[in-house]
């Protein structure tokens, strides 16, 4: 169960993201690659999302326990990740936060994609800017004034004294005179593109960091980062400082490097390196771009007596591009690295590792790095080169011991394998909150007079229609009836 505090989401202006996550989970009801939603409901203070329990924990926990994955094992899991992301794209959504923590391991050992709090489908109802524009337009029409908190009032006084004002990042052009509101929403929706800076910096595509319009290709950049992490034990652009990490991402043509210090590094094939390099490209050259040629198509304009070639602008009313294409993984799946993968049979094959649990309700893979996954000695059909490691083949290690370089998979007690690797450095803490995290982002909510009232009203009305319950199948209904009748 995912419990979301209403007041916090409203203060952070995340109502649209929360609604988008719920709507996506409902839309993906029958998907085999998305964590299924059982029910969603709310009370006065919280929202609740009840999903099927993934007993194997998340994929990042597997990386912590194993340290580095053999190439064939990494290939298996990345192939399943591609199918997960492809499923989201097929449903018309960009995930925008693809990382190991958001892939969960089922009881059968397969992966499912989770956490769609940052997902984007280009619908006006999932764009916070529309709601902000409506509220402030209504204030202007009613002649109401909102002063905000002390900081807002200080900035207002500074603006009166000549200090430059900062335009709102959520500003949306108003409807034309006489234009119907539904027509305005429709053409604004088609002209707006994904632009907000979201995600985790280590997995963030360069076009997102630059604040440029982006599309579904940003998810494939993140898949390239995850593949690198599986093979080398860390992300390629990590720095101690988040801003330095972003600079390394922006300069990826010069900062992307493949270490060769360890024996395991030398075992990585050229096809794996080639796939990583082709995914970690600027979006126009990124593998998967064939589906997005319309987004990158150039057009010609005349300036004076010169013909100037310009890139198509998503704000142009003639722009026909889409934010995501359902078949954009076609070129990635055809890469030589995946020549042994039977894509249509992957879900029916035996994964390299299975959760070793006592029952379907076991929670040992959540918050306990000491537990192991059971290695499978069965080579899945269609993947004749899959050779999973076995725990029995590894000698026991002491707490905090540095793993032997000759071993493909390294495990230390308390999951410290990744912390002890000299190259690359350990992963930093993520998702740090800003210092003024308790300050609402909306000036109306910051207002000392009406802020509390506005918050209470939004808690009551912002999530109308949130309740959902997964339909019960015919067989399940019959079993429930039998239990009630014969009990």
Coordinates of C-alpha atoms in Angstrom, one line a residue:
X1 CA 0.0 0.0 0.0
X2 CA 1.3 3.4 -1.0
X3 CA 0.1 6.1 1.4
X4 CA 0.2 9.7 0.1
X5 CA -0.4 12.6 2.4
X6 CA -2.8 15.0 0.7
X7 CA -1.6 18.2 2.3
X8 CA 2.0 17.5 1.3
X9 CA 1.2 16.8 -2.3
X10 CA -1.0 20.0 -2.5
X11 CA 1.7 22.1 -0.9
X12 CA 4.2 20.8 -3.5
X13 CA 1.7 21.3 -6.3
X14 CA 1.7 17.6 -7.2
X15 CA -2.0 17.0 -7.5
X16 CA -1.7 16.4 -11.3
X17 CA 1.2 14.0 -10.9
X18 CA -0.8 12.0 -8.3
X19 CA -3.8 11.8 -10.6
X20 CA -1.6 10.8 -13.5
X21 CA -0.1 7.9 -11.5
X22 CA -3.6 6.6 -10.5
X23 CA -4.9 7.0 -14.1
X24 CA -1.9 5.1 -15.6
X25 CA -2.3 2.2 -13.2
X26 CA -6.0 2.0 -14.0
X27 CA -5.2 2.0 -17.8
X28 CA -2.6 -0.7 -17.4
X29 CA -5.0 -3.1 -15.6
X30 CA -4.2 -6.1 -17.8
X31 CA -0.5 -5.4 -18.4
X32 CA 2.0 -8.2 -17.7
X33 CA 4.9 -5.7 -17.2
X34 CA 3.3 -3.1 -14.9
X35 CA 2.7 -3.6 -11.2
X36 CA -1.1 -4.1 -11.0
X37 CA -3.3 -1.7 -9.1
X38 CA -5.8 -3.5 -6.8
X39 CA -7.7 -0.4 -5.5
X40 CA -7.3 3.3 -4.8
X41 CA -9.3 5.2 -2.2
X42 CA -8.9 8.2 0.1
X43 CA -9.9 9.7 3.5
X44 CA -9.8 13.2 4.8
X45 CA -6.0 13.3 5.0
X46 CA -4.5 10.6 2.8
X47 CA -4.6 8.9 -0.6
X48 CA -4.1 5.2 -0.8
X49 CA -2.9 3.0 -3.7
X50 CA -3.1 -0.8 -3.1
X51 CA -1.0 -2.8 -5.5
X52 CA -0.1 -6.4 -5.9
X53 CA 2.8 -7.3 -3.5
X54 CA 6.1 -7.9 -5.3
X55 CA 7.8 -10.3 -2.9
X56 CA 11.3 -10.1 -4.4
X57 CA 11.8 -6.4 -3.6
X58 CA 13.3 -4.0 -6.1
X59 CA 16.0 -4.5 -8.7
X60 CA 18.4 -2.0 -6.9
X61 CA 18.3 -4.4 -3.9
X62 CA 19.5 -7.2 -6.3
X63 CA 22.4 -4.9 -7.5
X64 CA 23.4 -4.2 -3.9
X65 CA 23.5 -7.9 -3.0
X66 CA 25.3 -9.0 -6.2
X67 CA 27.6 -6.0 -6.8
X68 CA 28.2 -6.6 -10.5
X69 CA 26.1 -8.9 -12.7
X70 CA 27.5 -11.2 -15.4
X71 CA 26.8 -9.9 -18.8
X72 CA 24.3 -12.6 -19.7
X73 CA 22.4 -12.0 -16.5
X74 CA 22.4 -8.2 -17.1
X75 CA 21.2 -8.9 -20.6
X76 CA 18.3 -10.8 -19.3
X77 CA 17.1 -8.2 -16.8
X78 CA 17.7 -5.2 -19.2
X79 CA 15.7 -7.1 -21.8
X80 CA 12.8 -7.3 -19.4
X81 CA 13.2 -3.6 -18.5
X82 CA 12.9 -2.8 -22.2
X83 CA 9.6 -4.7 -22.4
X84 CA 8.4 -2.9 -19.3
X85 CA 9.2 0.6 -20.7
X86 CA 7.9 -0.4 -24.1
X87 CA 4.6 -1.4 -22.4
X88 CA 4.3 2.1 -20.8
X89 CA 5.1 3.7 -24.2
X90 CA 2.5 1.5 -25.9
X91 CA -0.1 2.9 -23.5
X92 CA 1.0 6.5 -24.4
X93 CA 3.0 7.3 -21.3
X94 CA 6.6 8.4 -20.7
X95 CA 7.8 7.1 -17.3
X96 CA 10.5 9.9 -16.8
X97 CA 12.0 8.2 -13.7
X98 CA 13.5 4.9 -15.0
X99 CA 16.0 3.5 -12.5
X100 CA 16.7 0.2 -10.7
X101 CA 14.5 1.1 -7.7
X102 CA 11.4 1.3 -9.9
X103 CA 11.7 -2.2 -11.2
X104 CA 10.2 -4.8 -8.8
X105 CA 10.8 -8.5 -8.7
X106 CA 7.8 -10.8 -8.7
X107 CA 7.5 -14.1 -6.9
X108 CA 8.5 -15.8 -10.2
X109 CA 11.6 -13.7 -10.5
X110 CA 10.4 -11.5 -13.4
X111 CA 10.4 -7.7 -13.4
X112 CA 7.5 -5.2 -13.4
X113 CA 7.7 -1.5 -13.7
X114 CA 6.4 0.7 -10.7
X115 CA 6.2 4.2 -9.4
X116 CA 4.5 6.3 -12.0
X117 CA 4.4 9.5 -9.9
X118 CA 6.3 11.4 -12.6
X119 CA 4.7 9.8 -15.6
X120 CA 3.6 12.0 -18.5
X121 CA 0.9 11.4 -21.1
X122 CA 0.4 14.9 -22.5
X123 CA -3.1 15.2 -21.1
X124 CA -4.2 18.6 -19.8
X125 CA -5.7 17.0 -16.6
X126 CA -2.2 15.7 -15.7
X127 CA -0.5 19.1 -16.1
X128 CA -0.3 21.3 -13.0
X129 CA 0.1 24.4 -15.1
X130 CA -3.5 24.3 -16.3
X131 CA -4.8 24.2 -12.7
X132 CA -2.6 27.1 -11.6
X133 CA -3.6 29.1 -14.6
X134 CA -7.3 28.6 -13.9
X135 CA -6.9 29.6 -10.2
X136 CA -5.0 32.8 -10.9
X137 CA -7.3 33.7 -13.8
X138 CA -10.2 33.4 -11.5
X139 CA -8.6 35.6 -8.9
X140 CA -8.0 38.3 -11.6
X141 CA -11.6 38.1 -12.8
X142 CA -13.0 38.4 -9.2
X143 CA -10.6 41.2 -8.3
X144 CA -9.2 39.3 -5.4
X145 CA -5.7 40.0 -4.1
X146 CA -3.4 37.3 -2.5
X147 CA -0.3 38.6 -0.7
X148 CA 1.4 35.4 0.1
X149 CA 3.8 35.0 3.0
X150 CA 6.4 37.5 4.3
X151 CA 8.9 36.5 1.6
X152 CA 6.3 37.1 -1.2
X153 CA 5.5 40.5 0.3
X154 CA 9.2 41.4 0.5
X155 CA 9.7 40.4 -3.2
X156 CA 6.6 42.5 -4.1
X157 CA 8.0 45.5 -2.4
X158 CA 11.3 45.0 -4.3
X159 CA 9.5 44.7 -7.6
X160 CA 7.7 48.1 -6.9
X161 CA 11.1 49.6 -6.3
X162 CA 12.4 48.4 -9.7
X163 CA 13.7 44.9 -9.0
X164 CA 13.1 42.6 -12.0
X165 CA 10.4 40.0 -11.6
X166 CA 10.8 36.4 -12.3
X167 CA 8.2 34.9 -14.8
X168 CA 6.3 31.9 -13.7
X169 CA 7.5 28.6 -15.0
X170 CA 3.9 27.4 -15.1
X171 CA 2.6 30.3 -17.2
X172 CA 0.2 29.2 -19.9
X173 CA -1.1 31.5 -22.7
X174 CA -4.7 32.5 -22.0
X175 CA -7.6 31.7 -24.4
X176 CA -8.2 34.1 -27.2
X177 CA -11.1 36.4 -27.1
X178 CA -14.3 34.4 -27.9
X179 CA -12.4 31.0 -27.9
X180 CA -14.2 28.2 -26.2
X181 CA -12.3 26.8 -23.2
X182 CA -12.4 23.2 -24.5
X183 CA -10.9 24.4 -27.9
X184 CA -8.2 26.3 -25.9
X185 CA -7.4 23.2 -23.9
X186 CA -7.2 21.1 -27.0
X187 CA -4.8 23.3 -29.0
X188 CA -2.7 24.1 -25.9
X189 CA -2.4 20.3 -25.2
X190 CA -1.2 19.6 -28.7
X191 CA 1.4 22.5 -28.6
X192 CA 2.8 21.8 -25.2
X193 CA 5.5 19.2 -24.8
X194 CA 7.2 17.6 -21.9
X195 CA 9.6 20.2 -20.5
X196 CA 9.7 20.0 -16.7
X197 CA 12.9 18.8 -15.0
X198 CA 12.0 15.5 -13.4
X199 CA 13.8 12.3 -12.5
X200 CA 17.0 11.3 -10.7
X201 CA 20.1 13.2 -11.8
X202 CA 22.2 10.1 -12.4
X203 CA 19.6 8.7 -14.8
X204 CA 18.4 11.9 -16.3
X205 CA 18.8 12.5 -20.1
X206 CA 20.7 15.6 -21.2
X207 CA 17.7 17.1 -22.9
X208 CA 15.8 17.1 -19.6
X209 CA 18.6 18.8 -17.8
X210 CA 18.8 21.5 -20.5
X211 CA 15.1 22.1 -20.1
X212 CA 14.5 21.3 -23.8
X213 CA 11.3 19.6 -25.1
X214 CA 11.8 15.9 -24.7
X215 CA 9.9 12.7 -25.6
X216 CA 9.9 9.0 -24.9
X217 CA 13.6 8.7 -25.8
X218 CA 14.5 10.0 -22.4
X219 CA 13.5 6.6 -20.9
X220 CA 15.9 4.8 -23.3
X221 CA 18.8 7.0 -22.1
X222 CA 18.0 5.8 -18.6
X223 CA 18.0 2.2 -19.7
X224 CA 21.5 2.7 -21.0
X225 CA 22.5 4.0 -17.6
X226 CA 21.0 1.0 -15.9
X227 CA 22.8 -1.4 -18.3
X228 CA 26.1 0.3 -17.5
X229 CA 25.4 0.1 -13.8
X230 CA 24.7 -3.6 -14.0
X231 CA 28.0 -4.3 -15.8
X232 CA 30.3 -1.9 -14.0
X233 CA 28.8 -1.5 -10.6
X234 CA 27.9 2.2 -10.7
X235 CA 26.5 4.9 -12.9
X236 CA 28.8 6.5 -15.5
X237 CA 28.3 10.2 -14.7
X238 CA 28.2 10.1 -10.9
X239 CA 29.9 12.9 -8.9
X240 CA 29.7 13.8 -5.3
X241 CA 27.8 17.0 -6.2
X242 CA 24.5 16.8 -8.0
X243 CA 25.3 19.8 -10.2
X244 CA 28.6 18.2 -11.2
X245 CA 26.7 15.0 -12.1
X246 CA 24.4 17.0 -14.4
X247 CA 27.4 18.7 -16.0
X248 CA 29.0 15.3 -16.7
X249 CA 25.7 14.2 -18.3
X250 CA 25.6 17.3 -20.5
X251 CA 29.2 16.6 -21.5
X252 CA 28.6 12.9 -22.0
X253 CA 30.6 12.8 -25.3
X254 CA 33.7 13.5 -23.3
X255 CA 32.9 12.1 -19.8
X256 CA 31.5 8.7 -20.8
X257 CA 34.3 6.1 -20.1
X258 CA 34.5 2.3 -19.8
X259 CA 36.9 1.2 -17.1
X260 CA 39.2 -1.7 -17.7
X261 CA 40.9 -1.9 -14.3
X262 CA 39.2 -5.1 -13.1
X263 CA 39.1 -8.5 -14.6
X264 CA 35.3 -8.3 -14.8
X265 CA 35.6 -5.1 -16.8
X266 CA 37.7 -6.9 -19.5
X267 CA 35.0 -9.6 -19.9
X268 CA 32.4 -7.1 -21.1
X269 CA 31.7 -7.6 -24.8
X270 CA 32.0 -4.9 -27.5
X271 CA 28.3 -5.4 -28.4
X272 CA 27.4 -4.4 -24.8
X273 CA 29.6 -1.3 -24.9
X274 CA 28.2 -0.4 -28.4
X275 CA 24.7 -0.6 -27.1
X276 CA 25.5 1.7 -24.1
X277 CA 27.2 4.2 -26.4
X278 CA 24.3 4.2 -28.8
X279 CA 21.8 4.8 -26.0
X280 CA 23.8 7.5 -24.3
X281 CA 23.6 9.9 -27.2
X282 CA 21.9 13.1 -27.8
X283 CA 18.2 12.4 -28.5
X284 CA 18.5 12.9 -32.3
X285 CA 21.2 10.2 -32.6
X286 CA 20.0 7.9 -29.8
X287 CA 19.1 4.4 -30.7
X288 CA 15.2 4.4 -31.0
X289 CA 15.2 7.7 -32.8
X290 CA 13.9 6.3 -36.1
X291 CA 10.4 6.3 -34.6
X292 CA 10.8 10.0 -33.6
X293 CA 12.0 11.4 -36.9
X294 CA 8.9 13.6 -37.2
X295 CA 9.9 15.2 -33.9
X296 CA 13.4 16.1 -35.2
X297 CA 12.4 17.0 -38.8
X298 CA 13.9 20.2 -40.0
X299 CA 12.0 22.9 -41.9
X300 CA 13.2 25.8 -44.0
X301 CA 12.5 29.5 -43.5
X302 CA 13.6 32.5 -45.4
X303 CA 15.4 35.3 -43.6
X304 CA 16.0 38.2 -46.0
X305 CA 17.6 36.5 -49.0
X306 CA 18.9 33.6 -47.1
X307 CA 17.4 30.1 -46.5
X308 CA 17.8 29.1 -42.9
X309 CA 17.3 25.5 -41.7
X310 CA 15.6 25.3 -38.3
X311 CA 14.5 22.5 -36.1
X312 CA 10.7 22.0 -35.8
X313 CA 9.4 23.8 -32.8
X314 CA 6.8 21.9 -30.7
X315 CA 5.0 25.2 -30.1
X316 CA 4.4 25.6 -33.8
X317 CA 0.8 24.9 -34.7
X318 CA 1.9 22.8 -37.7
X319 CA 4.0 20.6 -35.5
X320 CA 2.8 16.9 -35.9
X321 CA 5.2 15.1 -33.6
X322 CA 4.1 13.0 -30.6
X323 CA 5.5 12.8 -27.1
X324 CA 5.9 9.0 -27.4
X325 CA 5.6 6.3 -30.0
X326 CA 4.5 2.7 -29.2
X327 CA 7.1 1.0 -31.4
X328 CA 10.2 3.0 -30.4
X329 CA 12.0 0.0 -28.9
X330 CA 12.2 -1.8 -32.2
X331 CA 15.8 -0.8 -33.0
X332 CA 17.0 -1.4 -29.5
X333 CA 15.6 -5.0 -29.5
X334 CA 17.2 -5.6 -32.8
X335 CA 20.7 -4.7 -31.6
X336 CA 23.3 -7.6 -31.7
X337 CA 23.6 -7.5 -27.9
X338 CA 20.2 -9.1 -27.7
X339 CA 20.6 -11.7 -30.5
X340 CA 20.0 -14.5 -28.0
X341 CA 16.9 -13.0 -26.5
X342 CA 13.5 -14.5 -27.5
X343 CA 11.4 -11.4 -26.8
X344 CA 8.0 -13.1 -27.1
X345 CA 9.0 -16.0 -24.8
X346 CA 10.9 -14.0 -22.2
X347 CA 8.0 -13.9 -19.7
X348 CA 7.7 -17.7 -19.9
X349 CA 11.3 -18.5 -19.3
X350 CA 13.1 -19.1 -16.0
X351 CA 14.9 -16.0 -14.7
X352 CA 18.5 -16.2 -13.5
X353 CA 17.5 -15.5 -9.9
X354 CA 14.4 -16.4 -7.9
X355 CA 13.3 -14.9 -4.6
X356 CA 14.0 -17.4 -1.8
X357 CA 10.9 -16.8 0.4
X358 CA 9.0 -18.8 2.9
X359 CA 5.6 -17.7 1.8
X360 CA 4.0 -15.1 -0.6
X361 CA 3.8 -12.6 2.3
X362 CA 7.5 -12.7 3.2
X363 CA 9.1 -9.3 3.6
X364 CA 12.7 -10.1 3.9
X365 CA 13.7 -8.4 0.6
X366 CA 12.5 -5.1 1.8
X367 CA 15.0 -3.4 4.1
X368 CA 17.2 -6.4 4.6
X369 CA 20.3 -6.6 2.4
X370 CA 21.6 -9.8 4.0
X371 CA 19.1 -12.0 2.2
X372 CA 20.0 -13.7 -1.0
X373 CA 18.2 -14.6 -4.2
X374 CA 18.3 -18.2 -5.2
X375 CA 20.4 -18.7 -8.3
X376 CA 18.9 -20.8 -11.0
X377 CA 21.1 -23.4 -12.7
X378 CA 18.5 -24.0 -15.3
X379 CA 19.5 -22.3 -18.6
X380 CA 16.3 -20.7 -20.0
X381 CA 15.3 -21.7 -23.5
X382 CA 16.3 -19.3 -26.2
X383 CA 19.2 -18.0 -24.1
X384 CA 21.8 -20.7 -24.5
X385 CA 24.6 -18.4 -23.3
X386 CA 23.0 -17.7 -20.0
X387 CA 25.3 -18.9 -17.2
X388 CA 24.1 -17.7 -13.9
X389 CA 26.5 -17.7 -10.9
X390 CA 25.8 -20.0 -8.0
X391 CA 26.3 -19.1 -4.4
X392 CA 28.1 -22.4 -3.8
X393 CA 30.8 -21.4 -6.2
X394 CA 31.8 -18.3 -4.1
X395 CA 33.9 -18.7 -1.1
X396 CA 32.6 -17.1 2.1
X397 CA 33.6 -13.5 2.8
X398 CA 34.0 -11.4 5.9
X399 CA 32.0 -8.3 6.7
X400 CA 33.2 -5.4 4.6
X401 CA 35.7 -7.6 2.6
X402 CA 36.6 -6.4 -0.9
X403 CA 35.3 -9.0 -3.4
X404 CA 37.8 -11.0 -5.5
X405 CA 38.2 -9.4 -8.9
X406 CA 38.1 -12.7 -10.6
X407 CA 34.5 -13.3 -9.6
X408 CA 31.7 -12.1 -11.8
X409 CA 29.3 -11.7 -8.9
X410 CA 30.4 -10.3 -5.5
X411 CA 28.4 -10.3 -2.3
X412 CA 29.4 -9.1 1.1
X413 CA 27.4 -9.1 4.3
X414 CA 25.2 -6.1 4.8
X415 CA 25.2 -5.5 1.1
X416 CA 28.5 -3.6 1.2
X417 CA 29.9 -4.9 -2.1
X418 CA 29.1 -1.7 -4.0
X419 CA 30.4 0.5 -1.3
X420 CA 33.8 -1.2 -1.4
X421 CA 34.4 -1.0 -5.1
X422 CA 37.1 1.6 -5.9
X423 CA 35.7 2.3 -9.4
X424 CA 33.1 3.7 -9.8
X425 CA 32.3 5.4 -6.5
X426 CA 29.3 4.5 -4.4
X427 CA 25.8 5.9 -5.2
X428 CA 24.9 9.0 -3.3
X429 CA 21.6 9.6 -1.4
X430 CA 18.8 10.6 -3.7
X431 CA 15.9 12.9 -3.9
X432 CA 17.1 15.5 -1.4
X433 CA 14.5 18.0 -0.4
X434 CA 15.2 21.7 -0.7
X435 CA 15.8 23.7 2.5
X436 CA 12.4 25.4 2.4
X437 CA 10.6 22.1 1.8
X438 CA 7.7 23.1 4.1
X439 CA 7.0 26.3 2.1
X440 CA 4.1 25.8 -0.3
X441 CA 4.9 26.4 -3.9
X442 CA 1.6 28.1 -4.6
X443 CA 1.3 31.7 -3.4
X444 CA -2.4 31.2 -2.6
X445 CA -1.4 28.5 -0.1
X446 CA 1.3 30.7 1.3
X447 CA -1.1 33.5 2.0
X448 CA -1.4 34.1 5.8
X449 CA -5.1 34.9 5.6
X450 CA -6.6 32.4 3.0
X451 CA -3.9 29.8 2.8
X452 CA -5.3 27.4 5.4
X453 CA -8.8 27.6 3.9
X454 CA -7.5 27.1 0.4
X455 CA -5.6 24.0 1.6
X456 CA -8.7 22.5 3.3
X457 CA -10.8 23.1 0.2
X458 CA -8.3 21.5 -2.1
X459 CA -8.0 18.5 0.2
X460 CA -11.7 18.0 -0.2
X461 CA -12.0 18.6 -3.9
X462 CA -8.7 18.0 -5.7
X463 CA -9.0 14.2 -5.8
X464 CA -12.6 13.7 -6.7
X465 CA -13.0 10.5 -8.7
X466 CA -9.8 9.0 -7.2
X467 CA -11.5 5.8 -5.9
X468 CA -11.0 2.6 -8.0
X469 CA -11.4 -1.1 -7.4
X470 CA -10.0 -3.7 -9.8
X471 CA -12.9 -5.8 -11.3
X472 CA -13.2 -9.3 -9.9
X473 CA -12.7 -12.0 -12.4
X474 CA -15.4 -14.7 -12.9
X475 CA -13.4 -17.4 -11.2
X476 CA -12.6 -15.2 -8.2
X477 CA -16.2 -14.2 -7.9
X478 CA -17.2 -17.9 -7.9
X479 CA -14.7 -18.7 -5.2
X480 CA -15.9 -15.8 -3.0
X481 CA -19.6 -17.0 -3.4
X482 CA -18.6 -20.6 -2.6
X483 CA -16.8 -19.5 0.6
X484 CA -19.8 -17.5 1.7
X485 CA -22.3 -20.2 0.8
X486 CA -20.5 -23.1 2.4
X487 CA -18.9 -21.4 5.4

